[in-house]
Coordinates of C-alpha atoms and ligand atoms in Angstrom, one line a residue:
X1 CA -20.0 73.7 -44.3
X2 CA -19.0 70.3 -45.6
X3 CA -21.5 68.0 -47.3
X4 CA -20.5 65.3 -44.4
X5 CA -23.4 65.5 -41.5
X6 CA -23.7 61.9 -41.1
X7 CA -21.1 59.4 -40.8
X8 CA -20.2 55.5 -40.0
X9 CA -17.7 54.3 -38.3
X10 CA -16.7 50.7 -39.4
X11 CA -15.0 48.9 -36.5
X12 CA -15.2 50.1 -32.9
X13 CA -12.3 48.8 -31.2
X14 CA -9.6 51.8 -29.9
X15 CA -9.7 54.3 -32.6
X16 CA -13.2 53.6 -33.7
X17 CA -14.3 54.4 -30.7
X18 CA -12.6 57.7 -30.7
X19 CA -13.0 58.8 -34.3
X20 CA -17.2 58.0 -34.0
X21 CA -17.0 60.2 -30.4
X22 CA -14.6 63.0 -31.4
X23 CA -17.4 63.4 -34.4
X24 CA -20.6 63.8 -32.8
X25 CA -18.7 66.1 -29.9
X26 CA -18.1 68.3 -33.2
X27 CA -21.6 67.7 -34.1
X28 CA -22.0 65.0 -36.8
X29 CA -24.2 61.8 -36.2
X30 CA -22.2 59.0 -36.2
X31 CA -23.0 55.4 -36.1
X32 CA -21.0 52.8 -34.7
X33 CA -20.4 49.5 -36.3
X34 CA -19.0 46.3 -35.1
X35 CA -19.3 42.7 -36.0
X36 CA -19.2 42.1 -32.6
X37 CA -21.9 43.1 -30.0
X38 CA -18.9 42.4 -26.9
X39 CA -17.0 45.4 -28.9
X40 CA -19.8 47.3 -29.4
X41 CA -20.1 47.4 -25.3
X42 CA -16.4 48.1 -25.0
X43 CA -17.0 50.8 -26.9
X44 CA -20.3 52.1 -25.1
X45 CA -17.8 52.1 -21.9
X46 CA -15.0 53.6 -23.5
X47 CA -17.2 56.4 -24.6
X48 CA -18.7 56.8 -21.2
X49 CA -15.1 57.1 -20.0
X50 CA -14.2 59.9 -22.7
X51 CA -17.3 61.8 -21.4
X52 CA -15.1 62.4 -18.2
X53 CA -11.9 62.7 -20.1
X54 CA -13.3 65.8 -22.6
X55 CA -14.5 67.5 -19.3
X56 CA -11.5 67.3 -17.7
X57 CA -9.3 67.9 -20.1
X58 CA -10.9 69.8 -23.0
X59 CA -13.3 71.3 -20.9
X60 CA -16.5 69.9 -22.7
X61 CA -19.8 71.4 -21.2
X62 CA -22.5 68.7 -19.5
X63 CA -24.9 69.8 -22.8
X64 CA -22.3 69.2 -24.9
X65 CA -21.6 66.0 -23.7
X66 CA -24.9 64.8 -23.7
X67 CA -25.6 66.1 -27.0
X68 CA -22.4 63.9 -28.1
X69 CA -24.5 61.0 -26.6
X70 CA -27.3 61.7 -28.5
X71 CA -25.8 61.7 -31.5
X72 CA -24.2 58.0 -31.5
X73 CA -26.4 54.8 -32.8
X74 CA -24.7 51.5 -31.9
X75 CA -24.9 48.6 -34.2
X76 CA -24.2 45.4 -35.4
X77 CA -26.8 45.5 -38.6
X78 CA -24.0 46.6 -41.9
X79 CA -27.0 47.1 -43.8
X80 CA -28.8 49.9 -41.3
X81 CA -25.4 51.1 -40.5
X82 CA -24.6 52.5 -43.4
X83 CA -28.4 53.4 -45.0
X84 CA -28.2 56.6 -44.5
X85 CA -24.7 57.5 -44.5
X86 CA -22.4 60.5 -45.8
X87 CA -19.2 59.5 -45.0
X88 CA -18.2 55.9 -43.8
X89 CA -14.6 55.6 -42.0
X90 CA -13.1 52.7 -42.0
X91 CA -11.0 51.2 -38.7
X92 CA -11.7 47.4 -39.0
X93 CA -8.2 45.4 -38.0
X94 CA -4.9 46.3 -39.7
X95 CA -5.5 43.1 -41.9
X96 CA -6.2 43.4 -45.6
X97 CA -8.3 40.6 -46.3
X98 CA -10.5 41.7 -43.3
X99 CA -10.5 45.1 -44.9
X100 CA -11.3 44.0 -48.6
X101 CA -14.3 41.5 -46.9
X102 CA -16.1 44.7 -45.2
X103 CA -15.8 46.7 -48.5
X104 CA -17.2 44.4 -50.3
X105 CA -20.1 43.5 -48.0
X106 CA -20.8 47.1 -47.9
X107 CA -20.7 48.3 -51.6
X108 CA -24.3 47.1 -52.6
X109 CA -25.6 48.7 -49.8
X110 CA -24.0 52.3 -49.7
X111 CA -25.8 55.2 -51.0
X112 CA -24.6 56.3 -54.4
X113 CA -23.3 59.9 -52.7
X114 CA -21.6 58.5 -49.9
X115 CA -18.0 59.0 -49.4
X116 CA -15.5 56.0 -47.9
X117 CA -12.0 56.8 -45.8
X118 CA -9.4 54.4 -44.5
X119 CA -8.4 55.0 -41.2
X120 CA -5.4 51.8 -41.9
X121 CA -1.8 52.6 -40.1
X122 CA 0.1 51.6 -43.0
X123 CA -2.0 50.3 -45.9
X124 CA -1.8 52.0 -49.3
X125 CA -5.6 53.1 -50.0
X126 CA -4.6 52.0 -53.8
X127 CA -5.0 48.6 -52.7
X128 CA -8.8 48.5 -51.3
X129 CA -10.0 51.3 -53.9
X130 CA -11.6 48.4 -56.3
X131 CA -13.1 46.9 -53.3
X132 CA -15.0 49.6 -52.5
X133 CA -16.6 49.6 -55.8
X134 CA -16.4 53.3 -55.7
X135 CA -12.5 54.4 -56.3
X136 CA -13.3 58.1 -56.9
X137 CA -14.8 58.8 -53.9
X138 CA -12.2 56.7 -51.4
X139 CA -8.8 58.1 -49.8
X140 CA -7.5 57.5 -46.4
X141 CA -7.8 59.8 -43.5
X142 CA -5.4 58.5 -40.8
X143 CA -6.5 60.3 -37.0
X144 CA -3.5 59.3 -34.3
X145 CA -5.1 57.7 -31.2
X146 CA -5.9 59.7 -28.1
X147 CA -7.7 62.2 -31.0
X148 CA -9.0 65.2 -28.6
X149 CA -5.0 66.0 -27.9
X150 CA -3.2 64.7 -31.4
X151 CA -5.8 66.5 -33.4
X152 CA -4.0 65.8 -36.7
X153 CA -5.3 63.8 -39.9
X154 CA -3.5 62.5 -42.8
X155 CA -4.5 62.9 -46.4
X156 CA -3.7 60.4 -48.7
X157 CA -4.8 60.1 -52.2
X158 CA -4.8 56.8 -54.5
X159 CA -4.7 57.6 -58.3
X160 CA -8.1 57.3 -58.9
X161 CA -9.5 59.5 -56.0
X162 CA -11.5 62.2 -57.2
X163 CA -10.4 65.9 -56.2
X164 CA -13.5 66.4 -55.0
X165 CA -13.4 63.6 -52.5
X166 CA -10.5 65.5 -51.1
X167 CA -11.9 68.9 -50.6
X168 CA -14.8 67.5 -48.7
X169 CA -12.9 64.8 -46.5
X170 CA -10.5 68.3 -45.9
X171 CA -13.7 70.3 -44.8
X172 CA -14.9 67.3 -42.7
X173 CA -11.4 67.1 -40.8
X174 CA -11.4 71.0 -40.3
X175 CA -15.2 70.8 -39.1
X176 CA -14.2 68.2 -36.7
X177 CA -11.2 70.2 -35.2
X178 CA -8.8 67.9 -36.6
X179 CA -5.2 69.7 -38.9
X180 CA -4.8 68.2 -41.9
X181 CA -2.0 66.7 -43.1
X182 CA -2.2 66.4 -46.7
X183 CA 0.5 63.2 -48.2
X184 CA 2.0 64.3 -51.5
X185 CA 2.3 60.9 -52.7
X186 CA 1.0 57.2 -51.7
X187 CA 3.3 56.3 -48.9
X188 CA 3.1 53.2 -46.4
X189 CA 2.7 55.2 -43.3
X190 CA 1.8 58.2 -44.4
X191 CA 4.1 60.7 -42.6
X192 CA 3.3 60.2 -38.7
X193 CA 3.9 56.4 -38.6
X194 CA 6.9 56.9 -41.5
X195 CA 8.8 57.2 -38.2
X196 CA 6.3 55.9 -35.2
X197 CA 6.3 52.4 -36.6
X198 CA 10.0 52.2 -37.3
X199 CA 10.9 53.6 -33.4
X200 CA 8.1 50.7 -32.1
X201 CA 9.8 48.5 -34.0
X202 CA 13.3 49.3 -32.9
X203 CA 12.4 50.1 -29.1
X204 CA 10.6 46.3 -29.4
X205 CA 13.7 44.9 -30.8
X206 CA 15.7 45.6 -28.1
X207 CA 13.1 44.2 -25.4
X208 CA 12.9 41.2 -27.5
X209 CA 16.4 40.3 -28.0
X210 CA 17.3 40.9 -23.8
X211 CA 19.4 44.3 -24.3
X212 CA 17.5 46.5 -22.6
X213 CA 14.1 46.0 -20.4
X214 CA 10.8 48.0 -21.3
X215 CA 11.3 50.5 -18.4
X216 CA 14.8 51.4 -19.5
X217 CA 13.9 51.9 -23.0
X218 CA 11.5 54.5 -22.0
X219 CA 13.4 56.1 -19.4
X220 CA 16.1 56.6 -22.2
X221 CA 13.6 57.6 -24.6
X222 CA 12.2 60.4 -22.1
X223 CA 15.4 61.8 -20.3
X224 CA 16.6 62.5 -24.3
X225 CA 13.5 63.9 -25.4
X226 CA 12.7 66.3 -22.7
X227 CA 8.7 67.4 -22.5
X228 CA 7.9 63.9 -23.9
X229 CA 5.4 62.4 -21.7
X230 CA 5.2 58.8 -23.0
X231 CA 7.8 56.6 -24.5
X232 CA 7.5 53.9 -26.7
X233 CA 6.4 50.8 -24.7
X234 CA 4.3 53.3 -23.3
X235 CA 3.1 53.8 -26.6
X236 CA 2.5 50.3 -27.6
X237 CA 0.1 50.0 -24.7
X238 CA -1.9 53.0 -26.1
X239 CA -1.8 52.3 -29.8
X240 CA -2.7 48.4 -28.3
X241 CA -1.5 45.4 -28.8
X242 CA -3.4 43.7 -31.1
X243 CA -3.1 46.5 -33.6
X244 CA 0.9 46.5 -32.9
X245 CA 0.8 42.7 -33.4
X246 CA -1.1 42.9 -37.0
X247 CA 1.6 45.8 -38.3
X248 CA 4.2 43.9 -36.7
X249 CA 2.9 40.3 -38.5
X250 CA 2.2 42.0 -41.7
X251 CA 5.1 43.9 -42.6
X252 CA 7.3 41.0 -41.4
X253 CA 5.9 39.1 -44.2
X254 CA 6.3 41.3 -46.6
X255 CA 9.5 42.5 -46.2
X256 CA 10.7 38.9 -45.0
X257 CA 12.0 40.8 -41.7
X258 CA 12.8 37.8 -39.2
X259 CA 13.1 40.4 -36.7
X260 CA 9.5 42.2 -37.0
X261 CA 8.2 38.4 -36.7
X262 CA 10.1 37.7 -33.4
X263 CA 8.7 40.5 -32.3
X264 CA 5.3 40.1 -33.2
X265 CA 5.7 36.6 -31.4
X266 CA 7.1 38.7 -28.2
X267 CA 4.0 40.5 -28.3
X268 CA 1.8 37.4 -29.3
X269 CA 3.2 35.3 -25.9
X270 CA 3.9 37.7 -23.6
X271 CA 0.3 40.1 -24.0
X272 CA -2.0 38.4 -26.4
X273 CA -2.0 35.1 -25.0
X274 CA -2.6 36.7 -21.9
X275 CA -5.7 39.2 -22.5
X276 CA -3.4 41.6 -22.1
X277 CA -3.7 44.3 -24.5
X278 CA -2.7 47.2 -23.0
X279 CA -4.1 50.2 -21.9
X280 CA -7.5 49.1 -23.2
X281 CA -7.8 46.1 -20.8
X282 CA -5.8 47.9 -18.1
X283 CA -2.4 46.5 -18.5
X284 CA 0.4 45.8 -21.1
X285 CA 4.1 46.7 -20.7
X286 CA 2.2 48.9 -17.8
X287 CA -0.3 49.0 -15.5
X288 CA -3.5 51.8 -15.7
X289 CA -4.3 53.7 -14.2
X290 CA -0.9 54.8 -13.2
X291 CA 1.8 53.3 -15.4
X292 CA 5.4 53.2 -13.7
X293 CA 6.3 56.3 -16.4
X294 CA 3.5 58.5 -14.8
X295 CA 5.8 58.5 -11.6
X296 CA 7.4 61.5 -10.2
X297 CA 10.7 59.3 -9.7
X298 CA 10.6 57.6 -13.1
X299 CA 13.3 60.2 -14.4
X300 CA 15.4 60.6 -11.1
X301 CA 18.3 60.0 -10.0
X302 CA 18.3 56.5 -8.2
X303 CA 19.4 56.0 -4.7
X304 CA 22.2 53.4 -4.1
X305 CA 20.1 51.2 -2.8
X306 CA 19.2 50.3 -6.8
X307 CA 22.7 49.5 -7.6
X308 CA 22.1 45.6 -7.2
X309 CA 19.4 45.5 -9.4
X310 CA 21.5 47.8 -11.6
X311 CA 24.2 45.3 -11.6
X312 CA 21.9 42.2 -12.0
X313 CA 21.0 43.3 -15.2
X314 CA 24.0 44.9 -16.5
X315 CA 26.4 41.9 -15.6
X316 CA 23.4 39.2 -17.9
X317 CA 26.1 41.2 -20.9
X318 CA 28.7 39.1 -19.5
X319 CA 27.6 36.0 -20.3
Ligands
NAD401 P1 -8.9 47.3 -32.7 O1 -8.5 45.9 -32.7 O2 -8.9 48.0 -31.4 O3 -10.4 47.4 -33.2 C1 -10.9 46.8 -34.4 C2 -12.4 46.5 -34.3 O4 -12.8 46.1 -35.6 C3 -12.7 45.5 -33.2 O5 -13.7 46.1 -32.4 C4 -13.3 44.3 -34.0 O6 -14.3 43.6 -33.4 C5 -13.8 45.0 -35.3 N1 -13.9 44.2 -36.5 C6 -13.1 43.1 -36.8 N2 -13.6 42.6 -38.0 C7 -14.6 43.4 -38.4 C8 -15.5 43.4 -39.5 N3 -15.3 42.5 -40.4 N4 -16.4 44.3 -39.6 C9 -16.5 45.3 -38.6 N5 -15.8 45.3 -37.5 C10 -14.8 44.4 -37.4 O7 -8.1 48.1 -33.8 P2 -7.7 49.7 -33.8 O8 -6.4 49.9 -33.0 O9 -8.9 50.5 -33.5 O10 -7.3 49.8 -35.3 C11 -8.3 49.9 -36.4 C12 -7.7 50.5 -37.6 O11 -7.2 51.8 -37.2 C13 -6.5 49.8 -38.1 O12 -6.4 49.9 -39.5 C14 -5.3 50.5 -37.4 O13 -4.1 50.3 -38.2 C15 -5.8 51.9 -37.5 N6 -5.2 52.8 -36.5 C16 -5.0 52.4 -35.2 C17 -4.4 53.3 -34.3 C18 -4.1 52.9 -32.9 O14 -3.3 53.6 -32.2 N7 -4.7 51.9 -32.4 C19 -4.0 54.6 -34.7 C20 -4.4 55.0 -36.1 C21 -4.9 54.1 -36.9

């Protein structure tokens, strides 16, 4: 039995959210921070809408649901978030000063036991260890959203984490149902988004520059990848646009990629601008409940009746 009982959850937008409620399902006590109290209610209604999805899917029992419920604090007080805390996780924004500024604010007020994990995409945990005043005990553990079916973590050490810190951040993930994925070495993505981010990137790319529209790139994806239930626009709206805008920005910077930044200025104008950040707020390439993918007919062969539209779009190579 791991060491880790009682845990924070920095952050409470999409995978906060999950990671603090996937927790106290496998019985920790987990606390829920947020700078902001309107996140802090999104998050009370996303959890009231998992309560309905572990049921149904995962076949949680009423008890244990409502001892999940009983074991979740909500708050926007850093200080009494983390008094009392064994394990902090980390899933503020994908933005590095924003990560640096909460790890700083937090390192006078941690106990001296308590362990710290980044939940970042595609940050190197190297680069925040100093900030957490606390390098030893700090490595990233990287959940994929939609935790209670993609029950893998990855594992990644910086130089200075302490072998300990790894055996008990493994027992916590195998405690909480998760499979660990341990990284051999410090990689920018880890292994999962190593690939996800790149596919994004390129499926994005071809919305942005006109060649192909959203719904074509996923029905592609899907009739090649057979079993696949989502492609990946249908993706984006999961993972959420806000968090596919910050990778998107970031690493277009950095790696000078004119193309990531067009399309992080697709995603800007076309869903930021307008509250539309996917399946969170109900829409984004799709609409929720029952995105266009989700249809019976999504895969078949059309009727001739489509063959206008068909030609509409393929004759746009023409000119
Ligand atoms: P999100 O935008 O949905 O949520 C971020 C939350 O952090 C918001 O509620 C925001 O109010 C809060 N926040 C902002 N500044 C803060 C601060 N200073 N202190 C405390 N809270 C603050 O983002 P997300 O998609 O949940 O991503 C969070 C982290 O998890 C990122 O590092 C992201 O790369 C990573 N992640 C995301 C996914 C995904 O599919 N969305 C998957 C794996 C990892």
């Amino acid at each position: 039995m791991s060491q880790l009982k009682r845990i924070t959850v920095l952050g409470s937008g999409v995978l906060g959210g999950q990671i603090a409620w996937h927790s106290a399902y496998k019985g920790k006590s987990a606390v829920v921070y947020d700078i902001s109290e309107t996140a802090l209610a999104n998050c009370r209604r996303a959890h009231a809408q998992y309560a309905e999805i572990y049921q149904a899917e995962i076949g949680a029992s009423l008890e244990a649901i409502q001892q999940t419920q009983a074991r979740l604090r909500y708050t926007c007080d850093l200080a009494e978030a983390v008094a009392e805390v064994d394990l902090v996780i980390e899933a503020v924004p994908e933005v590095p000063a924003i990560k640096t500024s909460v790890y700083q604010q937090m390192a006078p007020l941690l106990p001296a036991h308590t362990l710290i994990v980044t939940n970042s995409s595609t940050l190197l945990p190297r680069d925040f260890a100093a900030a957490t005043g606390r390098p030893d005990k700090y490595c990233a553990l990287h959940y994929a959203n939609l935790i209670w079916r993609l029950n893998m973590v990855e594992i990644m050490a910086h130089p200075g984490t302490a072998e300990r810190t790894l055996s008990e951040v493994a027992e916590f993930a195998i405690e909480t149902g998760m499979v660990p994925i341990p990284v051999q070495k410090e990689q920018n993505g880890y292994v999962l988004n190593t690939w996800f981010v790149a596919l994004q990137n390129a499926a994005q790319t071809l919305v942005t520059n006109g060649v192909a529209t959203p719904e074509m790139v996923d029905r592609t994806f899907l009739i090649n990848n057979p079993g696949s239930k989502i492609g990946p626009m249908g993706m984006m709206d999961v993972v959420g646009m806000k968090t596919v805008y910050d990778v998107c920005t970031y690493w277009g910077h950095v790696n000078q990629d004119a193309q990531m930044l067009a399309n992080a200025d697709y995603i800007k104008t076309h869903f930021l601008d307008k509250g539309k950040l996917g399946l969170q707020t109900g829409e984004g390439y799709y609409r929720y409940p029952t995105p266009a993918y989700s249809r019976p007919d999504f895969l078949a062969v059309p009727g001739l009746s489509a063959v206008p539209e068909i030609v509409r779009l393929a004759a746009k190579a023409q000119r």
